CSV table of C-alpha atoms in Angstrom, one decimal:
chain,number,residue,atom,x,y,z
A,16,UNK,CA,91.5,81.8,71.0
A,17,UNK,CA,92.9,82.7,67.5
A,18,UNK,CA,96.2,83.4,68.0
A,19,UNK,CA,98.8,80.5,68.4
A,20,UNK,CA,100.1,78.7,71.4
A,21,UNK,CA,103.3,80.5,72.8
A,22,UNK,CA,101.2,83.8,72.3
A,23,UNK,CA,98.7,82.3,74.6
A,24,UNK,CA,100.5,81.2,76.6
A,25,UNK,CA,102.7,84.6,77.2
A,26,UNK,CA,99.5,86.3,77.7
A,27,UNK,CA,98.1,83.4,80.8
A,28,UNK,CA,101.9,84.1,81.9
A,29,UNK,CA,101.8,87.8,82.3
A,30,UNK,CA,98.4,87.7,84.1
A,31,UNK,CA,99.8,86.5,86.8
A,32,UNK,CA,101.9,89.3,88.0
A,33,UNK,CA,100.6,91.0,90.6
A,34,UNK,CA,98.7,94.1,89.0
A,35,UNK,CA,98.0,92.6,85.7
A,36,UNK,CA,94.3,90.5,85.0
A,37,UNK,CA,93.8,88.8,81.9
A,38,UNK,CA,92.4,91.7,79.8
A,39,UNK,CA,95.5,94.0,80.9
A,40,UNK,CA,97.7,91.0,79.6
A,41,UNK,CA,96.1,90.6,76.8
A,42,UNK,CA,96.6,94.5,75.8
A,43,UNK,CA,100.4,94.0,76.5
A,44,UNK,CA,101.2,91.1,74.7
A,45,UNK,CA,99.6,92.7,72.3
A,46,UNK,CA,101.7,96.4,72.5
A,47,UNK,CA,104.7,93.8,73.0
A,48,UNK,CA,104.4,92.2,69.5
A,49,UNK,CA,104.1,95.0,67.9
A,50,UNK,CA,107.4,96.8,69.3
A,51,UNK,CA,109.4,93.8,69.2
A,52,UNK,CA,112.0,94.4,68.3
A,53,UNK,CA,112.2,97.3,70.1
A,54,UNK,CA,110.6,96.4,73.5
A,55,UNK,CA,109.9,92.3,73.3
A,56,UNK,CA,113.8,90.9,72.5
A,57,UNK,CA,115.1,93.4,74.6
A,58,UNK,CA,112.8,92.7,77.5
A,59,UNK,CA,113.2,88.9,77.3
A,60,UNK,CA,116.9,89.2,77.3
A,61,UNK,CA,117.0,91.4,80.7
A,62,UNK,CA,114.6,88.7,82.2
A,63,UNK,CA,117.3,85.9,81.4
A,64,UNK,CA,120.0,88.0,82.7
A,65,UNK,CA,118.2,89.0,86.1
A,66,UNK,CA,116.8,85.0,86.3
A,67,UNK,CA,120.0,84.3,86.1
A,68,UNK,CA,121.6,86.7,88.6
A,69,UNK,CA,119.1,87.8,91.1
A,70,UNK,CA,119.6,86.7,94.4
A,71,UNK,CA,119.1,88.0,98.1
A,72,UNK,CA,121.8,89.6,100.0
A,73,UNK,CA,123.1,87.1,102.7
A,74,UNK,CA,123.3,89.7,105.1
A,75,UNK,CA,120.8,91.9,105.0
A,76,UNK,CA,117.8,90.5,102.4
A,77,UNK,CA,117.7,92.7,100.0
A,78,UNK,CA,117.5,91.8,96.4
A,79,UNK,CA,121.0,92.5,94.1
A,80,UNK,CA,123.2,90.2,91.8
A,81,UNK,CA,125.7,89.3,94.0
A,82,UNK,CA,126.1,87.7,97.2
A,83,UNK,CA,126.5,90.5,99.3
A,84,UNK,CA,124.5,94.1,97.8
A,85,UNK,CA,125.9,97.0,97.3
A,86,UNK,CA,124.3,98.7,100.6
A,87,UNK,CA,126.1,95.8,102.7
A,88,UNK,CA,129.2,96.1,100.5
A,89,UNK,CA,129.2,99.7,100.8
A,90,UNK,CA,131.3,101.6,103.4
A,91,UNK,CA,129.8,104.9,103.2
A,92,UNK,CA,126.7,103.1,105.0
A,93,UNK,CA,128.8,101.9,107.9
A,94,UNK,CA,127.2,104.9,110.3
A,95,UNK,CA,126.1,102.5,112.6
A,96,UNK,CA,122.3,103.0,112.0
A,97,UNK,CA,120.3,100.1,110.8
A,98,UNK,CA,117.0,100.4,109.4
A,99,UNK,CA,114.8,97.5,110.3
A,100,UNK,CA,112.0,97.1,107.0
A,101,UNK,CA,109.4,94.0,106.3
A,102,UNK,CA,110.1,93.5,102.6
A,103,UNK,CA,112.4,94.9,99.9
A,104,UNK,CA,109.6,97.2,98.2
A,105,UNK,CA,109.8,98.6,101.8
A,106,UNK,CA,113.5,99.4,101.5
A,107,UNK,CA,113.6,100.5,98.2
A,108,UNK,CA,110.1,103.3,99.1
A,109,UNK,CA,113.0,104.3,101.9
A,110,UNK,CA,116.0,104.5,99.3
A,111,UNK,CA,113.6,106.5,97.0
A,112,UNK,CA,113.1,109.4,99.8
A,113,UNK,CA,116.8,109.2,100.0
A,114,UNK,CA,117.1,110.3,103.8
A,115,UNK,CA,118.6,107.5,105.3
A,116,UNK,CA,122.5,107.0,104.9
A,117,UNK,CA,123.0,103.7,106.8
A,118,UNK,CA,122.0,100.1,106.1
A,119,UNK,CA,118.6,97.7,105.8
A,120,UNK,CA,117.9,94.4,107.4
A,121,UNK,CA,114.9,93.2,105.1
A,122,UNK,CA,112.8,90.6,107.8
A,123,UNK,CA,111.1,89.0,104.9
A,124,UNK,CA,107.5,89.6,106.8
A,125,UNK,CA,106.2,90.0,109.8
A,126,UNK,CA,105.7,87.9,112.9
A,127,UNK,CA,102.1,86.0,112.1
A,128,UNK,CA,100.5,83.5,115.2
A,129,UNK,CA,98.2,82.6,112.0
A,130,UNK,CA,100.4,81.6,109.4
A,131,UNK,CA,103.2,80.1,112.0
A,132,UNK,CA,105.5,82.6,111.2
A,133,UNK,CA,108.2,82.5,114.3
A,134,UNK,CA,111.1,84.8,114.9
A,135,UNK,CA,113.3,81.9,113.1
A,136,UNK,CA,111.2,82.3,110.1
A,137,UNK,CA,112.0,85.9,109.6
A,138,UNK,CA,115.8,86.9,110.0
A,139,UNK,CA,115.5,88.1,113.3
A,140,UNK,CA,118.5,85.7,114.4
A,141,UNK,CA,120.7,87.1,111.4
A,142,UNK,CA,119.3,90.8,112.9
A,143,UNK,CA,121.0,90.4,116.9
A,144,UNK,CA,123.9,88.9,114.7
A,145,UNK,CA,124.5,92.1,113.1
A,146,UNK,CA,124.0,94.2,115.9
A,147,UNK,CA,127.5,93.3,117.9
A,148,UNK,CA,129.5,92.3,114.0
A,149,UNK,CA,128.5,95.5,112.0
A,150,UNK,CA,128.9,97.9,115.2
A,151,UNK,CA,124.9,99.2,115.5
A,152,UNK,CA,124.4,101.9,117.8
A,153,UNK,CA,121.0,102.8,116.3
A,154,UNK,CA,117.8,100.0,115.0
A,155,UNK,CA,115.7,102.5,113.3
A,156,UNK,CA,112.3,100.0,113.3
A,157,UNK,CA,110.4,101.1,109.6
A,158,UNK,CA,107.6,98.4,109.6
A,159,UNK,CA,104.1,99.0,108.3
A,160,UNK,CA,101.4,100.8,110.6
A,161,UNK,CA,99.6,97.8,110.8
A,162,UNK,CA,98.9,95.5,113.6
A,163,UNK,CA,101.3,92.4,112.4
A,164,UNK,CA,103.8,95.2,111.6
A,165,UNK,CA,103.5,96.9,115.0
A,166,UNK,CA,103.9,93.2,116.9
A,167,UNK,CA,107.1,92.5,115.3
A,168,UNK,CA,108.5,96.0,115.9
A,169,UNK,CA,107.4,95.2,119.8
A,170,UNK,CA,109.1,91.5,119.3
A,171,UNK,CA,112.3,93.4,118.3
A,172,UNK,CA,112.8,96.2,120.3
A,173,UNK,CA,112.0,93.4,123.4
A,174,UNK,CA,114.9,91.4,121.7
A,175,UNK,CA,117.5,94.0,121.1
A,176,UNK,CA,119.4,95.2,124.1
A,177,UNK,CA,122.4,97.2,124.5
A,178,UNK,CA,121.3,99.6,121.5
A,179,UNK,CA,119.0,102.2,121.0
A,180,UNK,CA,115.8,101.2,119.3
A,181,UNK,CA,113.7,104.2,117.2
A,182,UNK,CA,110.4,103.8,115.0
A,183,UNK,CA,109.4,105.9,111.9
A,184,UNK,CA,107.0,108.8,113.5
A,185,UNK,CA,103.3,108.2,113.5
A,186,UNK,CA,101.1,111.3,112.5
A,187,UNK,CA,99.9,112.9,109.7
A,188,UNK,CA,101.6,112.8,106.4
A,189,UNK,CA,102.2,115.3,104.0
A,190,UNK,CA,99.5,117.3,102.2
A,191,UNK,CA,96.6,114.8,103.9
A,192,UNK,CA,93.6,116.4,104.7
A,193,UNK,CA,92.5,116.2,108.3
A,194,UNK,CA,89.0,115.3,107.4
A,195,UNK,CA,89.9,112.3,105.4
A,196,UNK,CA,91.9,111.1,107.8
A,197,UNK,CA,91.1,108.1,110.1
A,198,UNK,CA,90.6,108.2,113.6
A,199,UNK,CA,93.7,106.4,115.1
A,200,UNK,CA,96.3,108.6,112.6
A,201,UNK,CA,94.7,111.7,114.5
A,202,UNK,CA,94.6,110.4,118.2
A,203,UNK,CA,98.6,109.3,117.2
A,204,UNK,CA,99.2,113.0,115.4
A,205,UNK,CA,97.8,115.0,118.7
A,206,UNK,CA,99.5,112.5,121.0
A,207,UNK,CA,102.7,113.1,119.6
A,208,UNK,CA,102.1,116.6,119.1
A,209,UNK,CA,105.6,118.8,118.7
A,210,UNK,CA,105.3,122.6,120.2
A,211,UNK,CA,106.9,124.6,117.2
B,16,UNK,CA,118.3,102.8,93.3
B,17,UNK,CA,119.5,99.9,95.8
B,18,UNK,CA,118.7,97.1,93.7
B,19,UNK,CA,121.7,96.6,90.8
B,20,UNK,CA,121.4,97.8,87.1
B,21,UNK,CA,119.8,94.9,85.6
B,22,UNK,CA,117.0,94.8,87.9
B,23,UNK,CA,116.6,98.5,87.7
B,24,UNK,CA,116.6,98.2,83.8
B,25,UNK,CA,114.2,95.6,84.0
B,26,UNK,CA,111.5,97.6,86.0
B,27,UNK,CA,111.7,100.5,83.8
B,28,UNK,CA,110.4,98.0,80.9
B,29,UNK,CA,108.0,96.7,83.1
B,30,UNK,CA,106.8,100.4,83.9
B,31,UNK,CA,106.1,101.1,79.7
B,32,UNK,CA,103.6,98.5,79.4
B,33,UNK,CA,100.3,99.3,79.0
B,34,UNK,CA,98.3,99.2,82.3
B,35,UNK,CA,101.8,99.3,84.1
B,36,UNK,CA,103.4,102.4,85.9
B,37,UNK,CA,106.6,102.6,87.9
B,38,UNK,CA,105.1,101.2,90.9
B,39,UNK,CA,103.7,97.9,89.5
B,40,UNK,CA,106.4,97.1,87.5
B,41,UNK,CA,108.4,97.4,90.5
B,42,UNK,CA,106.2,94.9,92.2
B,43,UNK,CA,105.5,93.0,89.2
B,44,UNK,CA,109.5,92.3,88.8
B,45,UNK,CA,109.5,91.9,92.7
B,46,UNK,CA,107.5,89.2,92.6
B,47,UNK,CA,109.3,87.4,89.4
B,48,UNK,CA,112.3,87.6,91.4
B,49,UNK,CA,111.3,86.0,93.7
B,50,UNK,CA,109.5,83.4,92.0
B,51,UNK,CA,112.4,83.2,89.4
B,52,UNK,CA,112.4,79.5,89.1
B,53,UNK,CA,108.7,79.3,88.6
B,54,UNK,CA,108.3,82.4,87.0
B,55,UNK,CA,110.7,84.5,85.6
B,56,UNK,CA,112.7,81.9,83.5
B,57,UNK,CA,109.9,80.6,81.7
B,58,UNK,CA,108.4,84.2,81.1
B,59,UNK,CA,111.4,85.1,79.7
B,60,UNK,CA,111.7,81.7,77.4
B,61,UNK,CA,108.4,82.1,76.1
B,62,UNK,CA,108.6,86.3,75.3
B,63,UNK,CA,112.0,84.9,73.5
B,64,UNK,CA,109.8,82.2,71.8
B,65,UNK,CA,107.4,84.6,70.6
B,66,UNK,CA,110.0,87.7,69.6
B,67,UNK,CA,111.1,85.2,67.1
B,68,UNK,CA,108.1,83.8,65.7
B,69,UNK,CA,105.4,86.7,66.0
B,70,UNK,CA,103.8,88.1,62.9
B,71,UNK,CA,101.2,89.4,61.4
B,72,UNK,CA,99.2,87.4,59.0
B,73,UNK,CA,99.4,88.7,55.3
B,74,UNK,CA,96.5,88.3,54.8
B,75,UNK,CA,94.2,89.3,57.7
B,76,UNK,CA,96.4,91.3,60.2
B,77,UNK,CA,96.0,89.0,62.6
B,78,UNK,CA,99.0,88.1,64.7
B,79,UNK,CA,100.2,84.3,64.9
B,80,UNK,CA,103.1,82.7,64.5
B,81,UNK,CA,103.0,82.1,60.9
B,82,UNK,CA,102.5,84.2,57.5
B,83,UNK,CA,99.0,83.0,57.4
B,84,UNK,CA,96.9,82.9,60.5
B,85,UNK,CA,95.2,79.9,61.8
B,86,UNK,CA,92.0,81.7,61.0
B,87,UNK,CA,93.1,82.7,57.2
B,88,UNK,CA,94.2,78.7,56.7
B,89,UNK,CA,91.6,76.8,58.2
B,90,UNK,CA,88.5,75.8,55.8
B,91,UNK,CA,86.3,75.9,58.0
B,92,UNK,CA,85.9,79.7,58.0
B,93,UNK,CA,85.5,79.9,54.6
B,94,UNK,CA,81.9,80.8,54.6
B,95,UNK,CA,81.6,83.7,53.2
B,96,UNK,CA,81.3,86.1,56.1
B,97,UNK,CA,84.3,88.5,56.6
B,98,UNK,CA,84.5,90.3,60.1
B,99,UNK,CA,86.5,93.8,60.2
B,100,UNK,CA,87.6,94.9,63.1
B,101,UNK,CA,90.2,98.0,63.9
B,102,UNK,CA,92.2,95.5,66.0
B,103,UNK,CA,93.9,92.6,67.0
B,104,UNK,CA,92.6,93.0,69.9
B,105,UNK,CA,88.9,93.5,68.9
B,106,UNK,CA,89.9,90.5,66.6
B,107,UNK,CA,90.2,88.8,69.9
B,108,UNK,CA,87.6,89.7,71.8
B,109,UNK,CA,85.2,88.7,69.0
B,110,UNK,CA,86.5,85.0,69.2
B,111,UNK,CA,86.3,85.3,73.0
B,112,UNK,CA,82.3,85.6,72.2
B,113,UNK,CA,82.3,82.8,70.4
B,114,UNK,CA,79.5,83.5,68.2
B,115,UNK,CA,80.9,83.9,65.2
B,116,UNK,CA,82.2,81.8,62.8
B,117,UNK,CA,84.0,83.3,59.5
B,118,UNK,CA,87.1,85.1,58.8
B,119,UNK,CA,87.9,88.4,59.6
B,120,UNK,CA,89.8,91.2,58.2
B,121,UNK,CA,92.0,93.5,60.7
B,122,UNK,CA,92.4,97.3,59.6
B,123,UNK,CA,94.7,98.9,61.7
B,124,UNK,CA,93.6,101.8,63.1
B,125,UNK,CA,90.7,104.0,61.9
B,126,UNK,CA,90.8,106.8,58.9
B,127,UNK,CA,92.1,109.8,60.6
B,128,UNK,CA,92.4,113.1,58.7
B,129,UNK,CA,94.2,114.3,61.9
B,130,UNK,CA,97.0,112.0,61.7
B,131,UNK,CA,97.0,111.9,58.4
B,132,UNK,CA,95.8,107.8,57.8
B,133,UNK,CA,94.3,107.2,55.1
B,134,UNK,CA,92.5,104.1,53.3
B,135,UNK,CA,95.9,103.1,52.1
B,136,UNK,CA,97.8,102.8,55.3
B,137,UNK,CA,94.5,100.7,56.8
B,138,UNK,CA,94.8,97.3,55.0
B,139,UNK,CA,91.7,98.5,53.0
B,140,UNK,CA,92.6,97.5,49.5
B,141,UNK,CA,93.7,94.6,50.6
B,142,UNK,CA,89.9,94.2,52.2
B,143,UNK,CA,88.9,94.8,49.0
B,144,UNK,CA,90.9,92.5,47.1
B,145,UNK,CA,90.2,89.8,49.6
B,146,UNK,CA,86.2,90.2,48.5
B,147,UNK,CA,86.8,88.6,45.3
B,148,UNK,CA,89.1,86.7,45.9
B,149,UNK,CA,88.1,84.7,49.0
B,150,UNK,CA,84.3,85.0,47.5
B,151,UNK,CA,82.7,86.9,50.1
B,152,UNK,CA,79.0,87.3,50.5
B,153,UNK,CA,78.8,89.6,53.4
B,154,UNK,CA,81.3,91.8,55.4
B,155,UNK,CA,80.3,92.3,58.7
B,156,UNK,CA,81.6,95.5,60.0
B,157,UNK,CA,82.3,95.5,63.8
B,158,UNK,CA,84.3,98.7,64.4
B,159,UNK,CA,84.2,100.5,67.7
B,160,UNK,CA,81.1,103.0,67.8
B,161,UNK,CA,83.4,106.3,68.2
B,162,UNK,CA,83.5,109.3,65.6
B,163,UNK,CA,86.7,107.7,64.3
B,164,UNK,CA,85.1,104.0,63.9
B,165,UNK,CA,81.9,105.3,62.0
B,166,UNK,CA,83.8,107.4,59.6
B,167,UNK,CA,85.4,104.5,58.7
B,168,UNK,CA,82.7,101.8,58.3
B,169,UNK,CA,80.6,104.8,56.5
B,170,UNK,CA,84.3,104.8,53.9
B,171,UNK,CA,84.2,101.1,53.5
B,172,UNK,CA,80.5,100.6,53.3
B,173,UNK,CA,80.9,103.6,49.8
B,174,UNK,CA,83.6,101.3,48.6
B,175,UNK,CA,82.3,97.8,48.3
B,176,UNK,CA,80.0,96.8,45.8
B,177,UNK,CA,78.5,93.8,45.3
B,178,UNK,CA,78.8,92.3,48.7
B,179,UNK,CA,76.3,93.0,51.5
B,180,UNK,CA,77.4,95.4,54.3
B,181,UNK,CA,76.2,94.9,58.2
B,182,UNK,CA,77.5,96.4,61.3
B,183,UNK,CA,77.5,95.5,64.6
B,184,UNK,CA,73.8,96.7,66.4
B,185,UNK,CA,73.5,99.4,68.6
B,186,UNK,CA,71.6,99.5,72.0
B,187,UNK,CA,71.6,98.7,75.5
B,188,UNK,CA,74.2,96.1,76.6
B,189,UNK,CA,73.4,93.0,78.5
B,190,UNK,CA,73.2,94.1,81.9
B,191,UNK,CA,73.4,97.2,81.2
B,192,UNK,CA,71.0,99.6,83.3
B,193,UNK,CA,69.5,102.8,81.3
B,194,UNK,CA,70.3,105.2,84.2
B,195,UNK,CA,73.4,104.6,83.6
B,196,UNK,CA,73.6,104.9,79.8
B,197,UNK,CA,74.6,107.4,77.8
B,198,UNK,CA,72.2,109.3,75.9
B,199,UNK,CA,73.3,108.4,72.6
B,200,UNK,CA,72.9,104.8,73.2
B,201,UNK,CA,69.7,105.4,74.8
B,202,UNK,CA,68.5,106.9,71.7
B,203,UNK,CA,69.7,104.6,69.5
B,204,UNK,CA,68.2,101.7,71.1
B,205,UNK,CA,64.7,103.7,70.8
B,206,UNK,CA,65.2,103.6,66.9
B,207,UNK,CA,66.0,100.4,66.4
B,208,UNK,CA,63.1,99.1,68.8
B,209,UNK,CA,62.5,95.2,68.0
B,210,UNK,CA,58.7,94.0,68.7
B,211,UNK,CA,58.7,91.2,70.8
C-alpha cells in the first residue's frame, strides 16, 4: 500500500465496524482526509469524549453518559409500564416510533441453551428487582420474532408474577404486501384477527 | 433520542460517511461503545493521528503523511513510467494490483465543462511540468473509461509532446462472462482482438 502507516492503519480499523468491508473503508478514510478539518478532527474529538463517557445504565442497560440514563432518571416515565427489549438498538427503534411513555429494561440478549447464556447472564435478576422497587403494573415484552427471542419472552412472563405481562402484536406490518409475506406472519395475522 | 448528546452527535457523523446511512452508523457506534476499550479509543487516537499529519503530496496528489509521498521519494520508481489516475483512490487500487512499478500522477477529478473544471484546477500543468522534469519516457493513462475520463485522457494525450502516451486496455474482465457485458465493452474487445 502507498500511503503511510496511521492511514493504513485507520482504514484496517474502520473495516471492522459492523457494515463497513475494506473497500467501503478505504472510500471513507479517503472522504475523511479530505474534509478534515471539517469532518476528521471533529469526529475524533466526539469519539474521545464518548470513549470516555459511555457507559450502561445500572438499572436498566441502556447506553448514556452517566450512571443512571435519562429514561431511568426521568420522572415523566414513572407510569408503571416497563418495556422488556433484547438490545439497545431495540430500544432506541422503540424511542424512534415514540409511542411508549414508560421505561426499558435492556436484557443484553436472549436466553441461548447453545452459547450457555442463563437467566443470570442476561439481567433478568435486576428485571424481578424492578418490578416491586420501580412500582410495575405492566411488563410490555418487545423481543425479536424469532425463536431465541420468543423463549426468553416465555422464560419471563413464567418468572414474573403478580403483574400483568403483554407482548408487541404479531401480524402484518404496515404497507407489506400479503404475497410477500411468509407463512407464519399470515397464520399469526388471521389468528389474531380484530373484527373492525 | 434516548441515548445522550454526545453519542447522538457521534452517529450523525457516522451516518455522512460514504457507504454509511443513519442506521449503520447507529450500529457502527453501537458496537464501538461497546467495545470502547478495544475499539473506540484507539480509533479515535489514530483519526487524531492522521487529522494532524494527512496531506497531499506536492507533487503527485497522493495522500501520506508527508509533503512528498513515499512513492514521489523513493528511487526506485524513478523509471520513467508515470501513471495518471483521477484518484487517490484509483492511485490505490493500482498498487493493490501490484503490477506496476513507476510513479504516478493523481489529477483530481476529470475536465468537466458542467462544473466548470478545467485543466487548471486538475493538477495538469503540474503533470506537465513533472515530464521534464522527472525525465519521463511514458505516461500511462489509467483514467476510468466514462464520458468524463476519456475526455480527459483525449485533453492530456493533445497536450504532451515528446513522451509516449498509453492507456489502460479495454475488453472483457477476468471473469467476466459476455452475457453479462455491456455492449460497449463487448465491442471494444472485438476491435482490439489479440491472436493467440
Amino acid at each position: 500500500m502507498s500511503s503511510t502507516k496511521d492511514i493504513d492503519n485507520l482504514i484496517e480499523m474502520m473495516a471492522k465496524l459492523p457494515g463497513l468491508g475494506p473497500r467501503s473503508a478505504r472510500r471513507a478514510v479517503l472522504h475523511l482526509i479530505r474534509k478534515r478539518g471539517l469532518l476528521l478532527t471533529p469526529l475524533a474529538d466526539v469519539m474521545q469524549t464518548v470513549a470516555a463517557t459511555a457507559r450502561e445504565c445500572l438499572n436498566c442497560g441502556n447506553v448514556g453518559t452517566s450512571d443512571i440514563c435519562d429514561l431511568c432518571d426521568s420522572e415523566k416515565r414513572a407510569n408503571g409500564q416497563l418495556c422488556v427489549v433484547e438490545d439497545v438498538a431495540d430500544l432506541w427503534a422503540m424511542e424512534r416510533s415514540n409511542v411508549f411513555k414508560g421505561r426499558y429494561h435492556v436484557l443484553g440478549g436472549t436466553l441461548s441453551a447453545l452459547d450457555s447464556i442463563g437467566p443470570n447472564e442476561l439481567r433478568i435478576p435486576k428485571l424481578i428487582d424492578r418490578i416491586t422497587t420501580e412500582g410495575i403494573t405492566e411488563v410490555i415484552l418487545a423481543l425479536n420474532a424469532t425463536i431465541d427471542g420468543q423463549t426468553t419472552a416465555h422464560y419471563i412472563a413464567d418468572n414474573l408474577a403478580g403483574v400483568t405481562v403483554t407482548s408487541l402484536a404479531q401480524g402484518v406490518p404496515i404497507g407489506g404486501e400479503l404475497d410477500y409475506l411468509d407463512d407464519g406472519t399470515i397464520s399469526a395475522a388471521l389468528t389474531a384477527r380484530k373484527s373492525l
